Coordinates of C-alpha atoms (C1' of nucleotides) in Angstrom, one line a residue:
Chain A
X1 CA 26.6 18.6 2.0
X2 CA 27.1 17.6 -1.7
X3 CA 25.4 18.9 -4.8
X4 CA 22.3 16.9 -5.7
X5 CA 22.9 14.7 -8.7
X6 CA 19.6 14.9 -10.5
X7 CA 18.1 12.2 -12.7
X8 CA 18.9 12.2 -16.4
X9 CA 16.0 12.1 -18.8
X10 CA 16.3 8.3 -19.2
X11 CA 16.5 7.8 -15.5
X12 CA 13.6 10.0 -14.8
X13 CA 11.5 8.2 -17.3
X14 CA 12.2 4.9 -15.8
X15 CA 11.5 6.2 -12.4
X16 CA 8.2 7.7 -13.4
X17 CA 7.1 4.5 -14.9
X18 CA 8.2 2.6 -11.8
X19 CA 6.1 4.8 -9.5
X20 CA 3.1 4.3 -11.7
X21 CA 3.5 0.5 -11.5
X22 CA 4.0 0.8 -7.7
X23 CA 0.7 2.6 -7.4
X24 CA -1.4 0.7 -10.0
X25 CA -0.3 -2.9 -9.8
X26 CA -1.1 -3.7 -6.2
X27 CA -4.6 -2.2 -6.7
X28 CA -5.1 -4.3 -9.8
X29 CA -4.0 -7.5 -8.0
X30 CA -6.2 -6.8 -5.0
X31 CA -9.1 -6.1 -7.3
X32 CA -9.0 -9.4 -9.0
X33 CA -8.4 -11.5 -5.9
X34 CA -11.0 -9.8 -3.7
X35 CA -13.6 -9.9 -6.5
X36 CA -13.0 -13.5 -7.4
X37 CA -11.9 -15.0 -4.1
X38 CA -12.6 -12.6 -1.3
X39 CA -8.9 -12.4 -0.5
X40 CA -6.5 -9.4 -0.5
X41 CA -3.3 -10.0 -2.4
X42 CA -1.4 -10.0 0.9
X43 CA -3.7 -12.8 2.3
X44 CA -3.3 -14.8 -0.9
X45 CA 0.5 -14.3 -0.7
X46 CA 0.5 -15.4 2.9
X47 CA -1.4 -18.6 2.0
X48 CA 0.8 -19.2 -1.0
X49 CA 4.0 -18.9 1.2
X50 CA 2.5 -21.5 3.6
X51 CA 1.5 -23.8 0.8
X52 CA 5.2 -24.0 -0.3
X53 CA 6.6 -24.6 3.1
X54 CA 7.5 -28.1 4.4
X55 CA 4.3 -29.6 5.9
X56 CA 2.6 -26.4 4.9
X57 CA 3.6 -24.9 8.2
X58 CA 5.8 -22.0 9.3
X59 CA 6.5 -20.2 12.5
X60 CA 4.9 -16.8 12.7
X61 CA 8.1 -14.9 12.5
X62 CA 9.4 -17.0 9.5
X63 CA 6.2 -16.3 7.7
X64 CA 6.5 -12.6 8.6
X65 CA 9.9 -12.6 7.0
X66 CA 8.8 -14.3 3.9
X67 CA 5.9 -11.9 3.4
X68 CA 7.8 -8.9 4.6
X69 CA 5.1 -8.2 7.1
X70 CA 5.7 -6.7 10.6
X71 CA 4.8 -9.2 13.3
X72 CA 1.7 -7.2 14.4
X73 CA 0.4 -7.1 10.9
X74 CA 0.9 -10.8 10.3
X75 CA -0.6 -11.6 13.7
X76 CA -3.9 -9.9 12.7
X77 CA -3.9 -11.4 9.2
X78 CA -3.5 -14.9 10.7
X79 CA -6.3 -14.2 13.0
X80 CA -8.5 -13.3 10.1
X81 CA -7.4 -16.3 8.1
X82 CA -7.9 -18.5 11.1
X83 CA -11.4 -17.2 11.5
X84 CA -12.1 -18.1 7.8
X85 CA -10.8 -21.6 8.6
X86 CA -7.9 -21.3 6.1
X87 CA -5.1 -21.7 8.6
X88 CA -4.5 -23.0 12.1
X89 CA -2.3 -21.8 14.9
X90 CA -0.6 -24.4 17.1
X91 CA 2.0 -24.0 19.9
X92 CA 5.6 -24.7 18.9
X93 CA 7.1 -27.6 20.7
X94 CA 10.7 -26.5 20.7
X95 CA 10.1 -22.9 21.7
X96 CA 7.0 -22.2 23.7
X97 CA 7.1 -18.5 22.9
X98 CA 6.6 -19.3 19.3
X99 CA 3.5 -20.4 17.4
X100 CA 3.3 -22.4 14.2
X101 CA 0.9 -21.4 11.5
X102 CA -0.3 -24.2 9.3
X103 CA -2.5 -24.3 6.2
X104 CA -5.7 -26.3 6.8
X105 CA -7.1 -28.6 4.1
X106 CA -9.6 -25.8 3.3
X107 CA -6.8 -23.3 3.1
X108 CA -4.9 -25.5 0.7
X109 CA -8.0 -25.9 -1.5
X110 CA -8.5 -22.2 -1.4
X111 CA -5.0 -21.6 -2.7
X112 CA -5.5 -24.2 -5.4
X113 CA -8.8 -22.6 -6.4
X114 CA -7.4 -19.1 -6.4
X115 CA -4.1 -19.7 -8.2
X116 CA -5.4 -20.0 -11.8
X117 CA -7.2 -16.6 -11.7
X118 CA -4.3 -15.0 -10.0
X119 CA -1.8 -16.3 -12.5
X120 CA -4.1 -15.2 -15.3
X121 CA -4.1 -11.7 -13.9
X122 CA -0.3 -11.8 -13.6
X123 CA 0.0 -12.8 -17.2
X124 CA -2.6 -10.3 -18.4
X125 CA -1.1 -7.4 -16.5
X126 CA 2.6 -8.1 -16.8
X127 CA 4.1 -11.2 -18.3
X128 CA 2.2 -11.7 -21.6
X129 CA 3.0 -8.3 -23.0
X130 CA 6.7 -8.8 -22.6
X131 CA 9.1 -10.8 -24.8
X132 CA 11.0 -13.6 -23.2
X133 CA 14.1 -11.5 -23.4
X134 CA 12.4 -8.7 -21.6
X135 CA 11.2 -11.1 -18.9
X136 CA 14.8 -12.1 -18.4
X137 CA 16.0 -8.6 -18.4
X138 CA 13.3 -7.6 -15.9
X139 CA 14.3 -10.4 -13.6
X140 CA 18.0 -9.4 -13.7
X141 CA 17.2 -5.8 -13.0
X142 CA 14.9 -6.5 -10.2
X143 CA 17.3 -8.9 -8.6
X144 CA 19.7 -6.0 -8.3
X145 CA 17.0 -3.7 -6.9
X146 CA 15.9 -6.3 -4.4
X147 CA 19.4 -6.6 -3.2
X148 CA 19.3 -2.9 -2.2
X149 CA 15.9 -3.1 -0.6
X150 CA 16.4 -6.4 1.3
X151 CA 20.2 -7.0 1.7
X152 CA 19.6 -9.9 4.0
X153 CA 17.3 -11.6 1.6
X154 CA 14.6 -12.1 4.3
X155 CA 11.9 -12.2 1.7
X156 CA 13.5 -14.9 -0.4
X157 CA 14.7 -17.1 2.4
X158 CA 14.9 -20.8 1.8
X159 CA 15.7 -22.0 5.3
X160 CA 13.2 -23.3 7.8
Chain B
X1 CA -12.9 -22.9 -19.2
X2 CA -9.3 -23.3 -20.4
X3 CA -6.4 -24.9 -18.8
X4 CA -4.3 -22.7 -16.7
X5 CA -1.1 -21.6 -18.4
X6 CA 1.4 -21.6 -15.5
X7 CA 4.5 -19.5 -15.3
X8 CA 7.8 -20.8 -16.6
X9 CA 10.8 -20.7 -14.3
X10 CA 12.0 -17.4 -15.8
X11 CA 8.6 -15.8 -15.6
X12 CA 8.1 -17.0 -12.1
X13 CA 11.4 -15.6 -11.1
X14 CA 10.7 -12.2 -12.6
X15 CA 7.3 -12.2 -10.9
X16 CA 8.7 -13.1 -7.4
X17 CA 11.2 -10.3 -7.7
X18 CA 8.5 -7.9 -8.8
X19 CA 6.2 -8.7 -5.8
X20 CA 9.2 -8.2 -3.5
X21 CA 9.8 -4.7 -5.0
X22 CA 6.1 -3.9 -4.7
X23 CA 6.2 -4.7 -1.0
X24 CA 9.6 -3.2 -0.1
X25 CA 10.1 -0.1 -2.2
X26 CA 7.0 1.9 -1.1
X27 CA 8.0 1.3 2.5
X28 CA 11.5 2.4 1.8
X29 CA 10.4 5.6 0.1
X30 CA 7.9 6.3 2.9
X31 CA 10.6 5.8 5.5
X32 CA 13.0 8.3 4.0
X33 CA 10.5 11.0 3.4
X34 CA 8.6 10.7 6.7
X35 CA 11.9 10.6 8.6
X36 CA 13.5 13.5 6.8
X37 CA 10.5 15.6 5.8
X38 CA 7.4 14.5 7.7
X39 CA 5.7 13.5 4.4
X40 CA 4.4 10.3 3.1
X41 CA 5.6 9.3 -0.4
X42 CA 2.0 9.9 -1.6
X43 CA 2.0 13.4 -0.1
X44 CA 5.3 14.2 -1.6
X45 CA 4.2 12.9 -5.0
X46 CA 1.0 15.0 -4.8
X47 CA 3.1 18.2 -4.1
X48 CA 5.5 17.2 -6.9
X49 CA 2.6 16.9 -9.4
X50 CA 1.3 20.3 -8.4
X51 CA 4.8 21.8 -8.7
X52 CA 5.0 20.7 -12.3
X53 CA 1.6 22.0 -13.3
X54 CA 1.0 25.4 -15.0
X55 CA 0.7 28.0 -12.2
X56 CA 1.3 25.1 -9.8
X57 CA -2.4 24.5 -9.7
X58 CA -4.8 21.7 -10.7
X59 CA -8.4 20.8 -10.3
X60 CA -8.9 18.2 -7.7
X61 CA -10.0 15.6 -10.2
X62 CA -7.1 16.3 -12.5
X63 CA -4.7 15.9 -9.5
X64 CA -6.5 12.7 -8.5
X65 CA -5.9 11.3 -12.0
X66 CA -2.2 12.2 -12.0
X67 CA -1.6 10.6 -8.6
X68 CA -4.0 7.8 -9.3
X69 CA -5.9 8.5 -6.1
X70 CA -9.6 8.1 -5.6
X71 CA -11.3 11.3 -5.1
X72 CA -12.1 10.6 -1.4
X73 CA -8.5 9.8 -0.7
X74 CA -7.2 12.9 -2.4
X75 CA -9.8 15.0 -0.7
X76 CA -8.4 14.0 2.7
X77 CA -4.8 14.3 1.7
X78 CA -5.5 17.8 0.4
X79 CA -7.2 18.6 3.7
X80 CA -4.0 17.5 5.6
X81 CA -1.7 19.4 3.3
X82 CA -3.9 22.4 3.5
X83 CA -3.7 22.2 7.3
X84 CA 0.1 22.1 7.0
X85 CA 0.0 25.2 4.9
X86 CA 1.5 23.5 1.8
X87 CA -1.5 23.9 -0.5
X88 CA -4.6 26.0 -0.8
X89 CA -8.0 25.3 -2.1
X90 CA -9.9 27.8 -4.2
X91 CA -13.2 27.6 -6.0
X92 CA -13.0 27.1 -9.7
X93 CA -14.3 30.0 -11.7
X94 CA -15.5 28.1 -14.8
X95 CA -17.2 25.2 -12.9
X96 CA -18.4 26.0 -9.5
X97 CA -18.7 22.4 -8.6
X98 CA -14.9 22.1 -8.9
X99 CA -12.1 23.3 -6.7
X100 CA -8.6 24.2 -7.6
X101 CA -5.7 23.0 -5.5
X102 CA -2.6 25.2 -5.7
X103 CA 0.8 24.9 -4.1
X104 CA 1.5 27.7 -1.7
X105 CA 4.9 29.4 -1.5
X106 CA 5.6 27.2 1.6
X107 CA 4.5 24.1 -0.3
X108 CA 6.9 25.0 -3.2
X109 CA 9.7 25.4 -0.8
X110 CA 8.9 22.2 0.9
X111 CA 9.1 20.4 -2.5
X112 CA 12.4 22.1 -3.2
X113 CA 13.8 21.1 0.2
X114 CA 12.6 17.6 0.0
X115 CA 13.6 16.8 -3.6
X116 CA 17.3 16.2 -3.0
X117 CA 16.8 13.7 -0.3
X118 CA 14.2 11.9 -2.3
X119 CA 16.3 11.8 -5.4
X120 CA 19.2 10.5 -3.4
X121 CA 17.0 7.7 -2.1
X122 CA 15.8 6.9 -5.6
X123 CA 19.4 6.6 -6.7
X124 CA 20.5 4.6 -3.8
X125 CA 17.6 2.1 -3.9
X126 CA 17.2 1.7 -7.6
X127 CA 19.0 3.8 -10.3
X128 CA 22.6 3.7 -9.2
X129 CA 22.9 0.0 -9.1
X130 CA 21.8 -0.3 -12.7
X131 CA 23.8 0.2 -15.9
X132 CA 22.5 2.8 -18.3
X133 CA 21.4 0.0 -20.6
X134 CA 19.4 -1.6 -17.8
X135 CA 17.8 1.7 -17.0
X136 CA 16.7 2.0 -20.6
X137 CA 15.5 -1.6 -20.6
X138 CA 13.6 -1.0 -17.4
X139 CA 11.9 2.0 -18.9
X140 CA 10.8 0.2 -22.0
X141 CA 9.5 -2.8 -20.1
X142 CA 7.6 -0.7 -17.6
X143 CA 6.1 1.4 -20.4
X144 CA 4.5 -1.8 -21.7
X145 CA 3.3 -2.8 -18.3
X146 CA 1.8 0.6 -17.5
X147 CA -0.1 0.4 -20.8
X148 CA -1.9 -2.6 -19.4
X149 CA -2.5 -1.1 -16.0
X150 CA -3.6 2.3 -17.2
X151 CA -4.8 2.1 -20.8
X152 CA -6.1 5.6 -20.8
X153 CA -2.8 7.1 -19.6
X154 CA -4.5 9.0 -16.8
X155 CA -1.5 8.9 -14.7
X156 CA 0.8 10.4 -17.3
X157 CA -1.6 12.9 -18.7
X158 CA -0.2 16.1 -20.1
X159 CA -3.5 18.0 -20.7
X160 CA -5.0 20.4 -18.2
Chain C
dT1 C1' 19.1 -20.9 41.0
dA2 C1' 18.1 -16.1 41.0
dG3 C1' 18.1 -12.2 38.3
dC4 C1' 18.3 -9.8 34.0
dC5 C1' 18.1 -8.9 29.2
dA6 C1' 16.4 -10.5 24.7
dA7 C1' 12.9 -12.7 21.7
dA8 C1' 8.2 -14.1 19.9
dC9 C1' 4.2 -12.9 19.7
dT10 C1' -0.3 -10.2 20.9
dT11 C1' -3.2 -6.1 21.8
dG12 C1' -4.4 -0.9 22.5
dC13 C1' -4.5 3.1 20.1
dA14 C1' -4.0 6.3 16.3
dG15 C1' -4.0 7.3 11.4
dG16 C1' -4.9 6.5 6.5
dT17 C1' -7.9 4.5 2.7
dA18 C1' -11.9 2.4 0.4
dC19 C1' -16.8 2.1 -0.5
dA20 C1' -21.1 4.1 -0.2
dA21 C1' -24.1 7.9 0.7
dT22 C1' -24.6 13.0 0.4
dT23 C1' -24.5 17.8 -1.3
dA24 C1' -24.1 21.0 -4.9
dA25 C1' -23.9 22.4 -9.7
dG26 C1' -23.8 21.7 -14.6
dT27 C1' -26.3 19.5 -18.7
dT28 C1' -30.0 17.6 -21.6
dG29 C1' -34.5 17.0 -23.5
dT30 C1' -39.0 18.4 -24.0
Chain D
dA1 C1' -38.6 26.6 -17.7
dC2 C1' -38.5 22.2 -15.4
dA3 C1' -37.4 17.4 -14.5
dA4 C1' -34.0 13.8 -14.9
dC5 C1' -29.4 12.6 -15.3
dT6 C1' -24.4 13.2 -14.8
dT7 C1' -20.3 15.1 -12.6
dA8 C1' -17.2 17.2 -8.7
dA9 C1' -16.2 17.0 -4.4
dT10 C1' -16.8 15.9 0.5
dT11 C1' -18.1 13.1 4.6
dG12 C1' -19.8 8.7 7.4
dT13 C1' -18.5 4.2 8.4
dA14 C1' -15.7 0.2 8.5
dC15 C1' -11.3 -2.0 7.9
dC16 C1' -6.3 -2.5 7.8
dT17 C1' -1.7 -1.2 9.2
dG18 C1' 2.0 0.8 12.1
dC19 C1' 4.0 1.9 16.4
dA20 C1' 4.3 1.3 21.1
dA21 C1' 3.3 -1.2 25.2
dG22 C1' 2.5 -5.7 27.5
dT23 C1' 3.0 -10.8 28.4
dT24 C1' 5.2 -15.0 28.3
dT25 C1' 9.3 -17.8 27.6
dG26 C1' 14.2 -18.5 26.6
dG27 C1' 19.0 -17.8 27.5
dC28 C1' 22.9 -15.9 29.9
dT29 C1' 25.6 -14.7 33.9
dA30 C1' 26.7 -14.5 38.8

DNA sequence: TAGCCAAACTTGCAGGTACAATTAAGTTGT
DNA sequence: ACAACTTAATTGTACCTGCAAGTTTGGCTA
């Protein structure tokens, strides 16, 4: 039962700013994507992860790890995206419990169409107001933070 | 109709890390607070904003601005917190359309009780892995970002 | 090869949030 | 003084997510 070590003024200031970003940035990203493309940021991110995978296909649980979604959540998102014709489910040959999720041609084109607007939003909201040195600092700082949040690196995995 | 200006490798790396934090950090904060105190991070934040206000009281819309919640969302959160005895609604004397939301004594004690665990989580997940210089850099960087996200500074308002 | 535990989803149910419509009260213009 | 407009807050409806339970398949052990 130790004394609480409170935050210093600098620490507190950084934290307040971070909570503001946590609250505002997801909403801003969702707004642009749903307005322009009818996708949530999470749906876009899911499609983007698939688009970068070999053969544009991943097993459901690998996709869940990359998007940091729970399996139930991803299952329903995939159902929606499948309904929109953007992805396809297929049984996995090696393990018949598993299902593969693959981007359809339409899904690929959706990602290609949505990417420029999304990147523009990322630039406008974050990147373009920072100096190159700040971008690099931010990257280093967040690398450390992510290591605390996701020690196993599930979200950045490069394996199959 | 201009060409898309894609992200450089550095920019992309910073962005990937930021999206990871956006996904993981809220979940981690919610986990600690709901496990230890039965509060969501948003509920805790709402109580904390009230605790810092003069007389521990704010009008609903001022509280909504500080927490960046929509009015409907805040209305329901306040209803829940009121049900738990942590806040009280009272009609506003100057403007009878408005309602004031005030922390009860129990609500104040809840904040006091919850703060140490929350601060510990903030330290563990973010602050303590960074050098003082990184904390300051982070603060500067996020100040710029917040300016893009919230140009009017609603979330950091110091007025009534 | 029979039996048992673990893994990969999927679905039922409960809870929280957004958007739109609603109610009530202040403000403005004539 | 009254009608039209704006603002503050709440509620109806629909959707999304988490947790827990269920189903099918894989792997391990006797």
